Short mmCIF file of C-alpha atoms in Angstrom, two decimals:
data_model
loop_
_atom_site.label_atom_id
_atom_site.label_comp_id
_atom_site.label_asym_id
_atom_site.label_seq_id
_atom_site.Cartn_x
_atom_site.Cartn_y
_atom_site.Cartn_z
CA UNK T 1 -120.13 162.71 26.01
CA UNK T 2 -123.22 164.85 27.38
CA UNK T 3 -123.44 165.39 31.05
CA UNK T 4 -126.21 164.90 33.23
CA UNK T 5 -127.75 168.29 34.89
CA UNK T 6 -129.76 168.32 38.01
CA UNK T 7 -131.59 171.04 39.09
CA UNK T 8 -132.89 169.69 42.60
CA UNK T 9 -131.95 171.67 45.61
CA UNK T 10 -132.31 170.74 49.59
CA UNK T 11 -133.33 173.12 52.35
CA UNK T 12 -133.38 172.64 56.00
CA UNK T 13 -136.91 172.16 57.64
CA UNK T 14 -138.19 175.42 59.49
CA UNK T 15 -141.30 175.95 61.94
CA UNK T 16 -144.25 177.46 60.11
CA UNK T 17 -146.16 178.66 63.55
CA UNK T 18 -144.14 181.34 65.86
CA UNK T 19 -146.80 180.06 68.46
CA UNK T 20 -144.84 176.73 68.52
CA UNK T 21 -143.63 175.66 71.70
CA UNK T 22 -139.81 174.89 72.95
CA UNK T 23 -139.96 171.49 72.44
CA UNK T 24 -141.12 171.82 68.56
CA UNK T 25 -138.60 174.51 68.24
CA UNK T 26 -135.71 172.60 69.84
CA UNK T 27 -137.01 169.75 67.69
CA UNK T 28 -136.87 171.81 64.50
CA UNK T 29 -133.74 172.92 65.00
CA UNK T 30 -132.18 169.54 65.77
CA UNK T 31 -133.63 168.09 62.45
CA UNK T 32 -132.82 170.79 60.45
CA UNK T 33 -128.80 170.54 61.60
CA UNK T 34 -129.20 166.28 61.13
CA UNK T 35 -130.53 167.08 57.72
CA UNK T 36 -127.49 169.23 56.81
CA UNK T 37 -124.99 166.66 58.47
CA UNK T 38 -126.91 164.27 56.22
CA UNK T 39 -126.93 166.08 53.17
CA UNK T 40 -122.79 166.91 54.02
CA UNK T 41 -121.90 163.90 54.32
CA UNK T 42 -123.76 162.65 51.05
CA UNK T 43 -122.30 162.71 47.40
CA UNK T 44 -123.96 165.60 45.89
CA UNK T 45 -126.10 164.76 42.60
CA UNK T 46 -122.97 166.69 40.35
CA UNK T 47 -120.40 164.31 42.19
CA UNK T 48 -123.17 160.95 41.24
CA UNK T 49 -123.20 162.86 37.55
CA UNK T 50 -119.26 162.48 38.05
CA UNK T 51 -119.07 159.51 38.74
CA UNK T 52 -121.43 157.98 35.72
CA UNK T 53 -119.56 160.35 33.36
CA UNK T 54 -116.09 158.56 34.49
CA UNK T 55 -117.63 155.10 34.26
CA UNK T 56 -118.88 156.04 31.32
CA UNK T 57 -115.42 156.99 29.66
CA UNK T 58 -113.80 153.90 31.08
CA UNK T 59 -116.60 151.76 29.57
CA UNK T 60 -116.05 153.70 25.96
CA UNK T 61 -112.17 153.83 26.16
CA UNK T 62 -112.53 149.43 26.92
CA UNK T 63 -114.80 148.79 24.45
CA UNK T 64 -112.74 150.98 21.75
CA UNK T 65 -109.52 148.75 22.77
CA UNK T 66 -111.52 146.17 22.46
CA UNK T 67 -112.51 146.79 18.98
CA UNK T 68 -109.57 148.06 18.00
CA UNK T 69 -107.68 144.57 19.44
CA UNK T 70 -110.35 142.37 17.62
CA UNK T 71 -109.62 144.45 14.32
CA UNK T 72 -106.12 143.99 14.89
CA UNK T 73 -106.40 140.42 15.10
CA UNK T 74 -108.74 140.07 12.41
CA UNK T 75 -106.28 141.91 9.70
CA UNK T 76 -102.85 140.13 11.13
CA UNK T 77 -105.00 136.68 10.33
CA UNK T 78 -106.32 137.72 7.06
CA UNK T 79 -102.47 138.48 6.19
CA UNK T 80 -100.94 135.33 7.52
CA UNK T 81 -103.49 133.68 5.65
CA UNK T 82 -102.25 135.76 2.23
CA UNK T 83 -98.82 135.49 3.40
CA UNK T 84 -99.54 131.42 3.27
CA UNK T 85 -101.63 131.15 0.17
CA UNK T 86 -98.75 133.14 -1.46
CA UNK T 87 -96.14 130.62 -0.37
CA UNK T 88 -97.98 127.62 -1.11
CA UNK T 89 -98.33 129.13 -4.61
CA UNK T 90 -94.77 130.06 -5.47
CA UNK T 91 -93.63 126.24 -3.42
CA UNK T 92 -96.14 125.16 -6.25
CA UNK T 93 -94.99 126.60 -9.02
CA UNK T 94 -91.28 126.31 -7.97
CA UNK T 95 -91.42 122.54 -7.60
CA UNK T 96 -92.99 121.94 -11.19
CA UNK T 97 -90.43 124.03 -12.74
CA UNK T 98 -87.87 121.82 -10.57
CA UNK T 99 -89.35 118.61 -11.65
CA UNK T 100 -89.56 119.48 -15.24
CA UNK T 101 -85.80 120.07 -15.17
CA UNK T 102 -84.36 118.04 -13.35
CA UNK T 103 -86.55 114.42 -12.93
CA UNK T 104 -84.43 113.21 -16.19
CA UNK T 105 -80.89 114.61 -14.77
CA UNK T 106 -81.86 112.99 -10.97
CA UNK T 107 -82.10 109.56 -12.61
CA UNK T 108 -78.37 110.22 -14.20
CA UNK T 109 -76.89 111.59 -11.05
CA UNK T 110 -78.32 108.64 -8.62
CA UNK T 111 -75.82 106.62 -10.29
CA UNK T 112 -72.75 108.68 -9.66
CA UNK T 113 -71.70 107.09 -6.55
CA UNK T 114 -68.52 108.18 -5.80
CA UNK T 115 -69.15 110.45 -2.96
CA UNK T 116 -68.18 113.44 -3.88
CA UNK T 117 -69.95 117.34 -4.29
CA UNK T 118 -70.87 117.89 -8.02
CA UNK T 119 -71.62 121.74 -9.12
CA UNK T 120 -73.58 121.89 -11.56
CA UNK T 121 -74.19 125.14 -13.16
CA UNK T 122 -77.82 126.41 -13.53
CA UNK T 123 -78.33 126.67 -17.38
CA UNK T 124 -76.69 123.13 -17.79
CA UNK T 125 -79.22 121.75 -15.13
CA UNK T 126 -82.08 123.20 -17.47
CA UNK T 127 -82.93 126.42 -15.52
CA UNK T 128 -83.55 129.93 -17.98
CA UNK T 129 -81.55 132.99 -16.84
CA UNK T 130 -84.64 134.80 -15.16
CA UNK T 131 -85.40 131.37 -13.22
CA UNK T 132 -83.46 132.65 -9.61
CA UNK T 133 -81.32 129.80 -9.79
CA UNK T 134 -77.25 129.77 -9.20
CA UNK T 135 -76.50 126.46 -9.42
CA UNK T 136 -77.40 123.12 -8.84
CA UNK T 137 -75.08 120.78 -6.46
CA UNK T 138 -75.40 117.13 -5.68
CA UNK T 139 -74.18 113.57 -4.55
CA UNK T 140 -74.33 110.76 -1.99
CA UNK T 141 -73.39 111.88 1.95
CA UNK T 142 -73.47 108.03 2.19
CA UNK T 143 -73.24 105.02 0.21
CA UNK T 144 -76.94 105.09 0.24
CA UNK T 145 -78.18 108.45 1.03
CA UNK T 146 -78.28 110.67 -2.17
CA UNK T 147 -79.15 114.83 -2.42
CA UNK T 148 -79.79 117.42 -4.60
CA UNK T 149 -79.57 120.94 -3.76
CA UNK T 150 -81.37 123.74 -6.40
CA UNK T 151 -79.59 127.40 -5.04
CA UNK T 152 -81.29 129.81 -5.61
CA UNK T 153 -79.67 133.61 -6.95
CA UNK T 154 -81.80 135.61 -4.25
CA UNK T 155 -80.18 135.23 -0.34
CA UNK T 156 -82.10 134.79 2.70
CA UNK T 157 -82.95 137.47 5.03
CA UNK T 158 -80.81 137.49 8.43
CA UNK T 159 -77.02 137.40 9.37
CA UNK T 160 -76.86 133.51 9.64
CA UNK T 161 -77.59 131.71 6.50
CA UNK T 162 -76.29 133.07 3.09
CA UNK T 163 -77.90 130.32 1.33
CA UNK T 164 -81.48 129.43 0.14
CA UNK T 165 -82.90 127.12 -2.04
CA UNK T 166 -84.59 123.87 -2.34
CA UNK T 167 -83.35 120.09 -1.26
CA UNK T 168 -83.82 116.38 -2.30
CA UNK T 169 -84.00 114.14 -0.18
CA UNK T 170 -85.74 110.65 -1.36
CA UNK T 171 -83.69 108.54 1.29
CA UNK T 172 -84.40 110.63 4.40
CA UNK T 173 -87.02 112.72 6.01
CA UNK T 174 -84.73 115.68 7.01
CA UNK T 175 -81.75 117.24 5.10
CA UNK T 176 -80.06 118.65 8.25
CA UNK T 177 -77.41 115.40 8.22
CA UNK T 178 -77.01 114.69 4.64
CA UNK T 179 -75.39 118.16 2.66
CA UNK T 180 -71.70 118.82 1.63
CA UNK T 181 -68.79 118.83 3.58
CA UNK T 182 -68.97 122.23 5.86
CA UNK T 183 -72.39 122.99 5.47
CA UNK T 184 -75.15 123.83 8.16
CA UNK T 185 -78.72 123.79 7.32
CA UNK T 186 -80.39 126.92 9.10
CA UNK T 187 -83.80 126.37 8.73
CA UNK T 188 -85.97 123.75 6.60
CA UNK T 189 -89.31 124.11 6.13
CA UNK T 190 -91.46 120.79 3.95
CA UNK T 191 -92.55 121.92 0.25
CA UNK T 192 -93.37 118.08 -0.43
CA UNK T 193 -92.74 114.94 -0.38
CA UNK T 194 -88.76 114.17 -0.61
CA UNK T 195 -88.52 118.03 -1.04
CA UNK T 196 -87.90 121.01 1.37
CA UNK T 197 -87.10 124.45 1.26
CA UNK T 198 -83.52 125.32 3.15
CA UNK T 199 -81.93 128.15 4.41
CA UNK T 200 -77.84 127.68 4.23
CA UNK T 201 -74.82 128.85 5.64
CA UNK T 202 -72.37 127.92 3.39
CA UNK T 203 -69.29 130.08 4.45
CA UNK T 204 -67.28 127.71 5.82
CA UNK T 205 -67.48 125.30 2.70
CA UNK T 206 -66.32 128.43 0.53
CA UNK T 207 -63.43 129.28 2.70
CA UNK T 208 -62.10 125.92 2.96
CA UNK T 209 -62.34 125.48 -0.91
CA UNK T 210 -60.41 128.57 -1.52
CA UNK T 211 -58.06 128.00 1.08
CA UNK T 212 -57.49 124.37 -0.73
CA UNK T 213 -56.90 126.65 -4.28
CA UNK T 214 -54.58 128.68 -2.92
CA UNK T 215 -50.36 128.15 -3.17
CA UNK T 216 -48.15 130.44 -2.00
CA UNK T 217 -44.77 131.20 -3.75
CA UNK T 218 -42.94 129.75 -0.90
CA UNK T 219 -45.01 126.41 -0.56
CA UNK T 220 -44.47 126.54 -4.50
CA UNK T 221 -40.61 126.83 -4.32
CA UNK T 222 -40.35 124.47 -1.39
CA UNK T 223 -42.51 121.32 -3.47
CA UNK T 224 -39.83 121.77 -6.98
CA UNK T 225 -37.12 119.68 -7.35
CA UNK T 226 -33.51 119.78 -6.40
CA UNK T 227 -33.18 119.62 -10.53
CA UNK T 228 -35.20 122.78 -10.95
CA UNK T 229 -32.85 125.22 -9.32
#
């Protein structure tokens, strides 16, 4: 930023007459020394220039925070509002390919009312090998309440949930109580209506079902018969 110059100077006062008498000269002097108390105790045009120069670079440094925050804001909005348009197109197109596969099964599987979890693999739910799909799982949590859960192949981000996918639900609003046996819903988010996206963690499910697989050769020996031996 340019600085400010000043060229002014200040003198003392001084008697233009030597024929001046006491009293002018005593009077002289007196003013002169008040004018350089005056002048002492005074900011000095170079401190005033100071002074504007720092206000100055406050004002500048403010207003370029100020821009900078507005521009800030301004991009972070523009790329939520991306980040939105770009999820409401894949929920979109995700929820048309679900409905053209599955709307004929859903009709087939609402009658299976015997309360247990049904897998059903992704190619034999109608889903292509490039559609991000792993399987397809449903049944009845109660006599009346019925689900569908499309897993997907890719996995959520974070430590929690190891699951993600999309949910049925045409009895309730939420899918948080109505899921297989050991599952927890992490997060659910509305695609439409009856549908949701879910985040899963479905560890414990897994380790309880290959706990239930497994036999040991002891707890094989011990369930033979006294004939077998």
């Amino acid at each position: 930023m340019p600085e400010r110059h000043s060229s002014g100077s200040s003198g003392s006062s001084s008697s233009s007459s030597s024929s001046s008498s006491s009293s002018h000269s005593s009077y002289s002097s007196s003013s002169g020394r008040s004018s350089r108390s005056y002048n002492q105790d005074s900011s000095s045009p170079e401190q005033q220039r100071n002074a504007w120069i720092a206000a100055g670079v406050f004002a500048a440094i403010f207003a370029i925070l100020s821009i900078g925050n507005a521009i800030s804001k301004a991009s972070q909005e523009g790329a939520n509002a991306n980040a939105t348009a770009t999820t409401q197109a894949i929920t979109s197109k995700d929820l048309a390919q679900m409905h053209a596969a599955l709307d004929i099964r859903i009709l087939t599987w609402r009658t299976v009312t015997d309360l247990n979890v049904h897998h059903i693999s992704a190619s034999d739910a109608g889903f292509g090998a490039g559609d991000n799909t792993k399987e397809v799982v449903y049944g009845y949590c109660t006599k009346t309440e019925f689900y569908v859960y499309v897993l997907e192949s890719s996995k959520p981000d974070g430590i929690i949930a190891d699951t993600e996918g999309y949910v049925y639900r045409p009895d309730s609003y939420s899918a948080r109580g109505c899921h297989p046996f050991n599952w927890i819903i992490i997060d659910e988010d509305r695609a439409a209506d009856d549908w949701s996206f879910v985040t899963i963690s479905t560890d414990a499910a897994t380790t309880t079902a290959q706990n239930a697989t497994i036999q040991t050769p002891d707890a094989a020996i011990m369930t033979r018969t006294p004939e077998a031996f």
